[in-house]
CSV table of C-alpha atoms in Angstrom, one decimal:
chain,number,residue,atom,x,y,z
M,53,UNK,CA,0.0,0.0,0.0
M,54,UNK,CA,1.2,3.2,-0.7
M,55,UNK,CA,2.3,5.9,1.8
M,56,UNK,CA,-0.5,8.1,2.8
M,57,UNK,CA,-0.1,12.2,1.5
M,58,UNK,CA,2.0,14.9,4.1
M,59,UNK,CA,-0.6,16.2,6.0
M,60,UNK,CA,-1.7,19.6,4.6
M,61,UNK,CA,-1.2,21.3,8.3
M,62,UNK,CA,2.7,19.9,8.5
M,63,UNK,CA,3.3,22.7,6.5
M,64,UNK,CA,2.5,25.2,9.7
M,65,UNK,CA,4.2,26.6,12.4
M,66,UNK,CA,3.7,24.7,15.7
M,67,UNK,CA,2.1,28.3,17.6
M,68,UNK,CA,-0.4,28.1,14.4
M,69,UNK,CA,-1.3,24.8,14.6
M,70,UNK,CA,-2.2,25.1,18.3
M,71,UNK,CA,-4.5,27.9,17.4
M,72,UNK,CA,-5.8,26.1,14.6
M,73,UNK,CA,-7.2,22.9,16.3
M,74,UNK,CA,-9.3,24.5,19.0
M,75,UNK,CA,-10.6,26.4,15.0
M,76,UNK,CA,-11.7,23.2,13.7
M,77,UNK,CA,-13.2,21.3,16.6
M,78,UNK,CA,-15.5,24.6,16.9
M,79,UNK,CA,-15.7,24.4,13.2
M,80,UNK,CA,-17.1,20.8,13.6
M,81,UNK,CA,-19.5,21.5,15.9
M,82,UNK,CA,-21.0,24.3,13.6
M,83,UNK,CA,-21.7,22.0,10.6
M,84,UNK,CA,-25.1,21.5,12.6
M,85,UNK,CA,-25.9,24.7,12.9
M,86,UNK,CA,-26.3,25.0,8.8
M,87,UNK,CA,-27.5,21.5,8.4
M,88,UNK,CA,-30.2,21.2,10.8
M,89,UNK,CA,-31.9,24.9,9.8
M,90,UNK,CA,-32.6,23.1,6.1
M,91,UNK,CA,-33.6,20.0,8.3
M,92,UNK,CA,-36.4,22.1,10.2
M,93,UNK,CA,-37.9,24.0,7.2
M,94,UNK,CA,-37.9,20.6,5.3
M,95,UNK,CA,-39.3,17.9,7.8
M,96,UNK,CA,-40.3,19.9,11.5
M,97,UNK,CA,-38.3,19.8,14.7
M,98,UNK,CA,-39.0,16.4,15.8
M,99,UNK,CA,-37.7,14.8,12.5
M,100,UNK,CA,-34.8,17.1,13.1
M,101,UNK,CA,-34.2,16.0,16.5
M,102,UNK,CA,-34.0,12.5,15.0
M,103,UNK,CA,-31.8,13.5,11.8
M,104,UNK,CA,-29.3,14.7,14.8
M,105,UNK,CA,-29.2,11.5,16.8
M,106,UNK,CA,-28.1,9.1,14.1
M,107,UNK,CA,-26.0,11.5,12.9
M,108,UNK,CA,-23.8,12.0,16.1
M,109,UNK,CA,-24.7,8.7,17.1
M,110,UNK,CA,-23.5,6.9,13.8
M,111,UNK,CA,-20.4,8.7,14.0
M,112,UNK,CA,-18.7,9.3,17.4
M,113,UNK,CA,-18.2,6.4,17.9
M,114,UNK,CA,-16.1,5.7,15.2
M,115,UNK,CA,-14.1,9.1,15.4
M,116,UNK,CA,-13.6,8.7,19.1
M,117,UNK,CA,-11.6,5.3,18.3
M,118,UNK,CA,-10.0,6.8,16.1
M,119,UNK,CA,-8.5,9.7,18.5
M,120,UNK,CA,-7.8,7.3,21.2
M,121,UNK,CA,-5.4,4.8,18.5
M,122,UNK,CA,-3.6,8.1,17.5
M,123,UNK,CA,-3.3,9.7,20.8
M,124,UNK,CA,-2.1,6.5,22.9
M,125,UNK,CA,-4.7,6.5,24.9
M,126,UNK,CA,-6.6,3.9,23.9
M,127,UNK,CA,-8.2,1.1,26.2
M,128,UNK,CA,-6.0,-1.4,26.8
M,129,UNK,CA,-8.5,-4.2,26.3
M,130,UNK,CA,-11.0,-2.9,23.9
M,131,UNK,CA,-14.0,-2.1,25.4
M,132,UNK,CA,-12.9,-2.0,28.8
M,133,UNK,CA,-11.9,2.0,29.2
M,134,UNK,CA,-12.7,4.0,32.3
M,135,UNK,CA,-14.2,7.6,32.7
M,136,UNK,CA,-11.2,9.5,32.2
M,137,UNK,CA,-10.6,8.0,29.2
M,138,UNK,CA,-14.3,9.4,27.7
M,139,UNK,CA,-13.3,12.6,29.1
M,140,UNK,CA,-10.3,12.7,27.2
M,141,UNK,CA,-12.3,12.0,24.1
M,142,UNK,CA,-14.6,14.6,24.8
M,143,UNK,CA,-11.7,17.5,25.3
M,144,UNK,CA,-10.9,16.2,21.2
M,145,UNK,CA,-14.5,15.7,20.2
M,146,UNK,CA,-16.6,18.1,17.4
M,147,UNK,CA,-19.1,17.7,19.6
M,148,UNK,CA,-17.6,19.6,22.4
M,149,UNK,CA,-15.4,22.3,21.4
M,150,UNK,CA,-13.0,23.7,23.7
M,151,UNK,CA,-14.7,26.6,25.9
M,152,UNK,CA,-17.5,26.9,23.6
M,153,UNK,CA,-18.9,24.1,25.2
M,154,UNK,CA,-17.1,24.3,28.4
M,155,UNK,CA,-16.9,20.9,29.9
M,156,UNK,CA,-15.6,20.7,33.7
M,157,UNK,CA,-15.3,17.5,34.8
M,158,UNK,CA,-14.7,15.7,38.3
M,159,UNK,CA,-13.0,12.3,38.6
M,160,UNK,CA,-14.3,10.2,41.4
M,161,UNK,CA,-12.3,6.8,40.8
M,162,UNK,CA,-11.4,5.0,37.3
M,163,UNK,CA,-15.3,3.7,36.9
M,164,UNK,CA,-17.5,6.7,38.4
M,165,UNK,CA,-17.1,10.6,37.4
M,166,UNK,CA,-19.6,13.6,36.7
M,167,UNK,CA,-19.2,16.8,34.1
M,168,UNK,CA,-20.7,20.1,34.0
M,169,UNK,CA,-21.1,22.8,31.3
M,170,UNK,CA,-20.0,26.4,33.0
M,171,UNK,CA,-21.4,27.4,29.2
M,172,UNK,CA,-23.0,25.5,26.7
M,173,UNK,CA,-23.1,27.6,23.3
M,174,UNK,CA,-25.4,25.2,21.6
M,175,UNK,CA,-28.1,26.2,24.6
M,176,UNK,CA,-27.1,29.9,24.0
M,177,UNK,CA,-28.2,29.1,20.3
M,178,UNK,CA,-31.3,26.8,21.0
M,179,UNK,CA,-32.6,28.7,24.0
M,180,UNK,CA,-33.8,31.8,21.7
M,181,UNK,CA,-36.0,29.5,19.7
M,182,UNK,CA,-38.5,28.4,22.8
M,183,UNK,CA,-38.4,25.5,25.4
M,184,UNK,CA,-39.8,23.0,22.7
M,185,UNK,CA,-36.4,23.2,20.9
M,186,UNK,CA,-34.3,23.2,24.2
M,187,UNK,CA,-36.1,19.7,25.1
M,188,UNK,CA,-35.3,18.6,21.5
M,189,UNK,CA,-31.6,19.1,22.0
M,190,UNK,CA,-31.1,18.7,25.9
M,191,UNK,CA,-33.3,15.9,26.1
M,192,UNK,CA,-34.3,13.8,23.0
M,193,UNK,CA,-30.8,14.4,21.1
M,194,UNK,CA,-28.7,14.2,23.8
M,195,UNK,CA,-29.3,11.0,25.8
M,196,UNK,CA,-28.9,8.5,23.1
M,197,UNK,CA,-25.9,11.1,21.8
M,198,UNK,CA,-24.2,10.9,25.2
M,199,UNK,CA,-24.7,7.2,25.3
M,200,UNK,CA,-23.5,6.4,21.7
M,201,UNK,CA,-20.0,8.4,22.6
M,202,UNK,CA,-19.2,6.7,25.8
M,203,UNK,CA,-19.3,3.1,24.3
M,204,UNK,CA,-16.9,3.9,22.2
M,205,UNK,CA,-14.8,3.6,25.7
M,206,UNK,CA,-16.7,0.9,27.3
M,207,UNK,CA,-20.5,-0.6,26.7
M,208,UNK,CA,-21.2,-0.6,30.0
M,209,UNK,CA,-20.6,3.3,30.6
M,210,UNK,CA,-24.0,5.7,31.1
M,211,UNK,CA,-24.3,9.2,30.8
M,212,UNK,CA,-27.0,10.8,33.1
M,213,UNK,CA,-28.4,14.1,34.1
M,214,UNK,CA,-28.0,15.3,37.4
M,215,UNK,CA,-30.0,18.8,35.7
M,216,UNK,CA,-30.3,20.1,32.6
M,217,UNK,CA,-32.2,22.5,30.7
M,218,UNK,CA,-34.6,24.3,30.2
M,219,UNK,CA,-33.4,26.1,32.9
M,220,UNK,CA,-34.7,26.8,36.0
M,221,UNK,CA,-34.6,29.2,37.1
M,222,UNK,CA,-33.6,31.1,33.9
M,223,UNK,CA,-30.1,32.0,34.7
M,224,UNK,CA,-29.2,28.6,36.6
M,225,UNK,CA,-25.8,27.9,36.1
M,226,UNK,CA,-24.0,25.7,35.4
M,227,UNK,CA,-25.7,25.1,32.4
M,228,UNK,CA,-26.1,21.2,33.3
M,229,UNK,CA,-24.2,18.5,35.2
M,230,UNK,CA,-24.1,15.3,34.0
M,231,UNK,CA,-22.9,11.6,35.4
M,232,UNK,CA,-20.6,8.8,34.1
M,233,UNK,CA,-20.3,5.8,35.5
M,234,UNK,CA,-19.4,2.2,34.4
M,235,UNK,CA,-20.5,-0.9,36.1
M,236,UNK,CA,-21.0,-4.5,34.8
M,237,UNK,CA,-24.1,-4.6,35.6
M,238,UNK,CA,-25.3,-2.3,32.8
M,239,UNK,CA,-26.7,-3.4,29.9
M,240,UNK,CA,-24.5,-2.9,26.6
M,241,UNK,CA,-25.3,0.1,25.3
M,242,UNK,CA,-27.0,-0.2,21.1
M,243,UNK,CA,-25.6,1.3,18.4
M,244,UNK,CA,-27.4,3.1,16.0
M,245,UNK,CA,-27.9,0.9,12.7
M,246,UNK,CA,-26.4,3.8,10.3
M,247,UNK,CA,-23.3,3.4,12.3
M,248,UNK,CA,-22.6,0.2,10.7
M,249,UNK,CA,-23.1,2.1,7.5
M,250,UNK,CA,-20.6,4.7,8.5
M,251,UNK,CA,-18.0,2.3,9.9
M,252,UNK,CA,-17.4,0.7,6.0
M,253,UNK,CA,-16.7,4.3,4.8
M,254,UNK,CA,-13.4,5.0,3.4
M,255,UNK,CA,-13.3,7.9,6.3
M,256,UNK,CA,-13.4,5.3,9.2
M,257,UNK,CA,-10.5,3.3,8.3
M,258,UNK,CA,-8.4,6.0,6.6
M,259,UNK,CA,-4.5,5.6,7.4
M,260,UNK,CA,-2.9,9.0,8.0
M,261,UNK,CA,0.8,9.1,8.6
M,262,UNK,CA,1.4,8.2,12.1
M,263,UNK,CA,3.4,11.0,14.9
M,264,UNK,CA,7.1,11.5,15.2
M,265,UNK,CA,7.6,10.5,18.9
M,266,UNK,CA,11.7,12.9,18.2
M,267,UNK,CA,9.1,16.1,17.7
M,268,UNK,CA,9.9,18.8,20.5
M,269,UNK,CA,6.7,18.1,22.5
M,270,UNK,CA,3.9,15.7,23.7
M,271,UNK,CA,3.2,13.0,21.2
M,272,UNK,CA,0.4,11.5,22.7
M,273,UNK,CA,-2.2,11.8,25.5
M,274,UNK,CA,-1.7,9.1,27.7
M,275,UNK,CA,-0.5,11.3,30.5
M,276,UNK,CA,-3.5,12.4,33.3
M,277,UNK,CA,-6.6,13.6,32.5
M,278,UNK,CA,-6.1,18.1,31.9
M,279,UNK,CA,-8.6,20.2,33.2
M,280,UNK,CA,-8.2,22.0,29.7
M,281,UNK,CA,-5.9,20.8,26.9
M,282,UNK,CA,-2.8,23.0,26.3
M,283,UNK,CA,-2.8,22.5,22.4
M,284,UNK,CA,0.4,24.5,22.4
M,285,UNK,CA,2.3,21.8,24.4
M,286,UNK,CA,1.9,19.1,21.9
M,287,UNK,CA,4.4,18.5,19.2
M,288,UNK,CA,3.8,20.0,16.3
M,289,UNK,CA,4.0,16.6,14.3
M,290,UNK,CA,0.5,15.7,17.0
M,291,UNK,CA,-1.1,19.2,16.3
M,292,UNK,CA,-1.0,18.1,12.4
M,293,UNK,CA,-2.2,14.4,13.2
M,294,UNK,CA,-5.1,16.0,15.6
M,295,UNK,CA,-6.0,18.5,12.9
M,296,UNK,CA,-6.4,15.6,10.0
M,297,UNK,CA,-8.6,13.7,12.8
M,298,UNK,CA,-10.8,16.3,13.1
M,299,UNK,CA,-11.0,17.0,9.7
M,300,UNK,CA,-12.3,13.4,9.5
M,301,UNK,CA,-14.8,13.5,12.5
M,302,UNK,CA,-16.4,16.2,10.1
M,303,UNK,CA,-16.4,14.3,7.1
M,304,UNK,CA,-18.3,10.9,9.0
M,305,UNK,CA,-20.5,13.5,10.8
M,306,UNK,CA,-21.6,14.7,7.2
M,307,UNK,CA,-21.6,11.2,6.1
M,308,UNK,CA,-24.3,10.5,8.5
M,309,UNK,CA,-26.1,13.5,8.0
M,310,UNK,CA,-26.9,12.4,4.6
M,311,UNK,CA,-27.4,9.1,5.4
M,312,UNK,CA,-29.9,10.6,7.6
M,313,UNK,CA,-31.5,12.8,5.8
M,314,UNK,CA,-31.8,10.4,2.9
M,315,UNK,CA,-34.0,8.6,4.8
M,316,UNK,CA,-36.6,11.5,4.9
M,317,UNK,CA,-36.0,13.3,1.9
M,318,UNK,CA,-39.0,13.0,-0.8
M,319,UNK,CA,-36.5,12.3,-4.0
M,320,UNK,CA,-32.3,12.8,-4.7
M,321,UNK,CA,-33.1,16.6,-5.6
M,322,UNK,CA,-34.8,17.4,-2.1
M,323,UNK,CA,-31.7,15.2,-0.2
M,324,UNK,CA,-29.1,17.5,-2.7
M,325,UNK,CA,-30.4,20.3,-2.0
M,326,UNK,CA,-30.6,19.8,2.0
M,327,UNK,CA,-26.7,18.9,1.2
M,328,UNK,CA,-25.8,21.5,-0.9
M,329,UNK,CA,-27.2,24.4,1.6
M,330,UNK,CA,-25.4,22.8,4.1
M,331,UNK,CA,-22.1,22.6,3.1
M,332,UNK,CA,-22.5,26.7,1.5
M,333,UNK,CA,-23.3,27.2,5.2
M,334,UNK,CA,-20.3,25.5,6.6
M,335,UNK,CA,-17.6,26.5,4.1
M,336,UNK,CA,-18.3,30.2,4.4
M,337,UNK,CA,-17.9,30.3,7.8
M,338,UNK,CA,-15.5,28.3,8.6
M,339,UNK,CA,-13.5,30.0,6.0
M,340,UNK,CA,-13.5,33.4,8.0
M,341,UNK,CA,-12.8,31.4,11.1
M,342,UNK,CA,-9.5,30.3,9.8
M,343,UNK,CA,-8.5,33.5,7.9
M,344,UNK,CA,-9.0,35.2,11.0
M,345,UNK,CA,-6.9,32.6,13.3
M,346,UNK,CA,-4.3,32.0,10.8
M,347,UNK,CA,-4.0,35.6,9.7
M,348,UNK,CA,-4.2,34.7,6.3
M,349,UNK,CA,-3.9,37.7,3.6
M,350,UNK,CA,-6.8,38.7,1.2
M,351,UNK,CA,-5.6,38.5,-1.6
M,352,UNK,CA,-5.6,35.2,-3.9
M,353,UNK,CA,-2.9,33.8,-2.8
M,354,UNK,CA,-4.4,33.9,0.8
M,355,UNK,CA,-7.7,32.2,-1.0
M,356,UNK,CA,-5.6,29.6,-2.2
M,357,UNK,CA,-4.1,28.8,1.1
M,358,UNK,CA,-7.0,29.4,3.3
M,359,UNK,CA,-8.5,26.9,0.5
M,360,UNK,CA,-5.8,24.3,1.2
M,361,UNK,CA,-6.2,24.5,4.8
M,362,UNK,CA,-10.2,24.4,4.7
M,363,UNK,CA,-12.4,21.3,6.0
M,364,UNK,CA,-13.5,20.5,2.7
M,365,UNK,CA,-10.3,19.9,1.1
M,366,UNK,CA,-8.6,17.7,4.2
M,367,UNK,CA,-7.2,15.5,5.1
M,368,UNK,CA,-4.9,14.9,2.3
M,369,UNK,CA,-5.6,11.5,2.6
M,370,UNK,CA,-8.6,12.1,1.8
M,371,UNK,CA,-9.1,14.5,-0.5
M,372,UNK,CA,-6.5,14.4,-3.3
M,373,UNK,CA,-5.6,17.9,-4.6
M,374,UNK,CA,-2.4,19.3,-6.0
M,375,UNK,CA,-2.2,22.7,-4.4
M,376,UNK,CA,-0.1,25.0,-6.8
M,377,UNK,CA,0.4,28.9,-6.8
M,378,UNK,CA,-1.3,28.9,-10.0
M,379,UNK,CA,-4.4,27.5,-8.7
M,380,UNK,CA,-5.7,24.0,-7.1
M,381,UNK,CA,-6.1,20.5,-9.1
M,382,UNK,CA,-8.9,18.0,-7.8
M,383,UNK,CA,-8.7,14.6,-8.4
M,384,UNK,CA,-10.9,11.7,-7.7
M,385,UNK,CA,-10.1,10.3,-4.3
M,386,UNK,CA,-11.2,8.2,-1.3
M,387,UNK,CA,-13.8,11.6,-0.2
M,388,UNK,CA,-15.5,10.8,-3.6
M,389,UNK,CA,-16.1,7.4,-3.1
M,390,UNK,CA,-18.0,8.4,0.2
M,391,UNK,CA,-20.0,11.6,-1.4
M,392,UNK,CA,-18.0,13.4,1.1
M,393,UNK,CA,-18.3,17.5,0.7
M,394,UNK,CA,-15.9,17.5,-2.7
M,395,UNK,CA,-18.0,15.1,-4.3
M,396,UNK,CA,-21.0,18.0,-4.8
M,397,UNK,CA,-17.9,20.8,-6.2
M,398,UNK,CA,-16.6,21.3,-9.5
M,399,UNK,CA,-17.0,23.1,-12.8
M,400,UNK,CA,-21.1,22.3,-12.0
M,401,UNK,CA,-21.3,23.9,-9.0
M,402,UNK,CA,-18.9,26.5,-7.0
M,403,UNK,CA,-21.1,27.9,-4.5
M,404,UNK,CA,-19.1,26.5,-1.7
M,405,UNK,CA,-15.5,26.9,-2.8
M,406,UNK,CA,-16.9,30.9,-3.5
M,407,UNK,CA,-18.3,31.4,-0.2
M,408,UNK,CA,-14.3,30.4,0.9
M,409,UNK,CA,-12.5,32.8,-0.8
M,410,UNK,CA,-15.2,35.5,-0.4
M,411,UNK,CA,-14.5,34.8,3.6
M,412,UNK,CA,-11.3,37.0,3.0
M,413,UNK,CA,-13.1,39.7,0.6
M,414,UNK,CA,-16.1,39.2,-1.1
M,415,UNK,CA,-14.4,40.8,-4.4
M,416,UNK,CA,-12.5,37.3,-4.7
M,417,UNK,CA,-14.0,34.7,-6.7
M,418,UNK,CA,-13.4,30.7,-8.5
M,419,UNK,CA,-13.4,29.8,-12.0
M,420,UNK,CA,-13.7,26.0,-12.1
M,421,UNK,CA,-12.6,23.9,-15.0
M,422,UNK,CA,-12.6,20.4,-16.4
M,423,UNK,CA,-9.6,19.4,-17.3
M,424,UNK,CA,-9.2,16.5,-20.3
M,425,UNK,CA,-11.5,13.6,-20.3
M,426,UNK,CA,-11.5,12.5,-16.7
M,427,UNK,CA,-13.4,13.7,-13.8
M,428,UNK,CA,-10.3,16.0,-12.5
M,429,UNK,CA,-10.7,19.9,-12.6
M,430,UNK,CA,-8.8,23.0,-11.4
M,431,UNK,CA,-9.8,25.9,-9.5
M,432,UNK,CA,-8.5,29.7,-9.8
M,433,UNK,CA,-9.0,32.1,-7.6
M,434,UNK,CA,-10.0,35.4,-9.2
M,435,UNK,CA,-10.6,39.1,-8.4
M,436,UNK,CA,-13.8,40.8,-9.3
M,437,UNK,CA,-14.7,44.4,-9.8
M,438,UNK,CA,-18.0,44.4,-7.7
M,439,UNK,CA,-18.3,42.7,-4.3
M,440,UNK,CA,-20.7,39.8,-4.0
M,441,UNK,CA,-23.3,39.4,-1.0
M,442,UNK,CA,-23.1,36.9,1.7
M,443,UNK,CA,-24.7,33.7,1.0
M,444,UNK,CA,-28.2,33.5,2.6
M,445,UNK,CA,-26.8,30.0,3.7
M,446,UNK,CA,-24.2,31.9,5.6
M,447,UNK,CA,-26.1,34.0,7.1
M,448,UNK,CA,-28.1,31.3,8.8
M,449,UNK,CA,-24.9,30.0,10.9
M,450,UNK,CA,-23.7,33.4,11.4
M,451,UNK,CA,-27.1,33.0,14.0
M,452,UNK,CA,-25.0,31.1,16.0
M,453,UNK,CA,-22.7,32.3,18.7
M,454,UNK,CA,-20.0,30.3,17.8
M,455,UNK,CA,-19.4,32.1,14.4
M,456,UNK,CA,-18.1,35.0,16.5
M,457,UNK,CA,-16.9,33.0,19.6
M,458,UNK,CA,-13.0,34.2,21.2
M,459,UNK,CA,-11.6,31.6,22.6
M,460,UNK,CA,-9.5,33.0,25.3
M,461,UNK,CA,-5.9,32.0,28.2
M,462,UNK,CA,-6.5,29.0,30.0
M,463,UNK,CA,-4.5,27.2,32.6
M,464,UNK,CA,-4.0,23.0,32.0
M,465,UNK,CA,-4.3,21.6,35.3
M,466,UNK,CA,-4.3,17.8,35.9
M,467,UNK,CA,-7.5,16.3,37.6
M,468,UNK,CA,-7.1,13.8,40.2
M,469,UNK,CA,-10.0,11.5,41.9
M,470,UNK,CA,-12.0,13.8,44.5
């Protein structure tokens, strides 16, 4: 077998790559923020809710393995993991970003343990929209969700409210406070029957090139449990490796969004379209996310490289693309064969590779060609005379308080049993 692609990220400094991850794991968790607005206005909330249970369920668990294999601090004996072992899946997890979703957790011995959210910005997001929506997402979504993480650890681990919202009263903080515990005596918890799907994607068994243990740094997470991860003491040779990982847990979340929707949607047009909006959503936004944290300039050969660097185009594994000053060849690739998010772009449709470079100046803009006979094309980035608007798909995750969040200083304490 051939030796997988350089990552894409290698290429970075190891300060921007310790900026960058925190980035992308917030980046994750907004893909549900553009997806799930097309979800409502096609099928209602409750069909919603469901859309975002086998999508998280039918792929944290596979992303979570994934983490643990290539941060050393997977279970010894498979299946058997303890609590701090989900918490350190959750501090890596799309599904709860760093701060954003601000996860404090207590350690009581290897089998029992509670977390609680000092600030949840999916809540600050939902709560505007009335208590019927908070239930959805605090209740329906996320006790199979919660579940369907944890047995990526251990089967016989259950996750379960202490409180949560809606709120009472209406400032009650923390947010929610959850517990973990493992016993024997549990039953096994179910996976969702998409996951099975998922797991024979080309995502879930992707080889990426494995960390240089020589790289001035941490090359693993086996150590104690953090109270928050310092991203800037890992090597940089880990930051590239966790970037690429997260990368993927966005690609087999997506993956099980559409296997989702596809079970709702009335034809292929109304499941495209659900697809397409989403992904306009995403790209956009977390293109000016990473222009801002990478400092990127706005000019095309910023495009290009904020382009190289975006979800859609990584991990290299995954996506194949020849990134040149000149412009950017796509090829066919392992993304294609799973109708990942390059699958929907080329010389057909732009939309999403447009609201990208616009993140740096809305002047900038793609022309997309085919090239010969086969299915590769290349993008240029171009300059326009007149500015284009923002996407209306944009706009509807710029609702969220994560497309402006800071992430701000914080101290990486160890946490011992209490």
């Amino acid at each position: 077998m051939p030796d997988s692609p350089a990552s894409r990220y290698a290429g970075l400094s190891r300060e921007r790559l310790a900026a960058l991850v925190p980035e992308l794991l917030l980046i994750g968790q907004l893909i549900d923020r553009s997806g799930m607005a097309w979800c409502i206005s096609a099928f209602g909330r409750e069909a919603m809710a469901r859309i975002a249970i086998d999508e998280w369920a039918a792929s944290s668990p596979i992303y979570t393995r994934r983490m643990q294999r290539a941060l050393g601090y997977a279970p010894d004996v498979p299946g058997k993991g303890d609590v701090p072992t989900i918490f350190k899946g959750l501090q890596l997890d799309i599904g709860a970003p760093p701060q954003f979703m601000d996860f404090r957790y207590t350690v009581h011995d290897r089998w029992h343990g509670e977390f609680h959210l000092d600030h949840c910005g999916a809540l600050m997001d939902v709560e505007p929209m009335g208590e019927d929506y908070v239930r959805s997402m605090c209740h329906d979504i996320e006790d199979p969700t919660f579940d369907a993480t944890a047995v990526a650890t251990n089967p016989k681990a259950q996750v379960r409210p202490i409180h949560r919202p809606p709120r009472r009263p209406a400032d009650r903080h923390p947010h929610c406070a959850w517990t973990v515990i493992i016993d024997e005596s549990h039953p096994d918890a179910k996976g969702t029957p998409l996951l099975a799907d998922n797991e024979r994607s080309r995502a879930a068994g992707l080889d990426l090139d494995p960390i240089d243990p020589a790289d001035d740094g941490l090359a693993d997470y086996s150590g104690p449990l953090l109270s928050d991860l310092d991203f800037a003491a890992f090597s940089r040779s880990a930051l590239a490796r966790i970037a690429d990982e997260v990368c993927l847990q966005m690609h087999l979340l997506n993956r099980a969004f559409t296997l989702a929707v596809a079970q709702r949607a009335a034809d292929d047009g109304e499941l495209l379209r659900i697809c397409r909006k989403q992904l306009v959503g995403i790209a956009g936004i977390a293109a000016e996310r990473l222009a801002r944290a990478l400092d990127l300039p706005a000019d095309a050969e910023g495009a290009t490289r904020l382009l190289s660097l975006h979800p859609l185009l990584n991990p290299a594994a995954y996506v194949d693309a020849d990134i040149e000053r000149a412009g950017i060849v796509v090829r066919p690739s392992p993304a294609h064969e799973d109708d990942a998010w390059i699958s929907l772009c080329g010389p057909d449709w732009t939309a999403p590779l447009q609201a990208i470079v616009r993140a740096l100046d809305d002047h900038l803009d793609v022309e997309v060609t085919g090239l010969g006979a086969g299915e590769d094309w290349r993008l240029t980035v171009v300059r326009r005379d007149h500015p284009a608007p923002e996407p209306g798909e944009v706009a509807v995750v710029r609702f969220s308080t994560g497309s402006g969040f800071a992430f701000e200083p914080r101290r990486s304490l160890p946490i011992t049993p209490v």
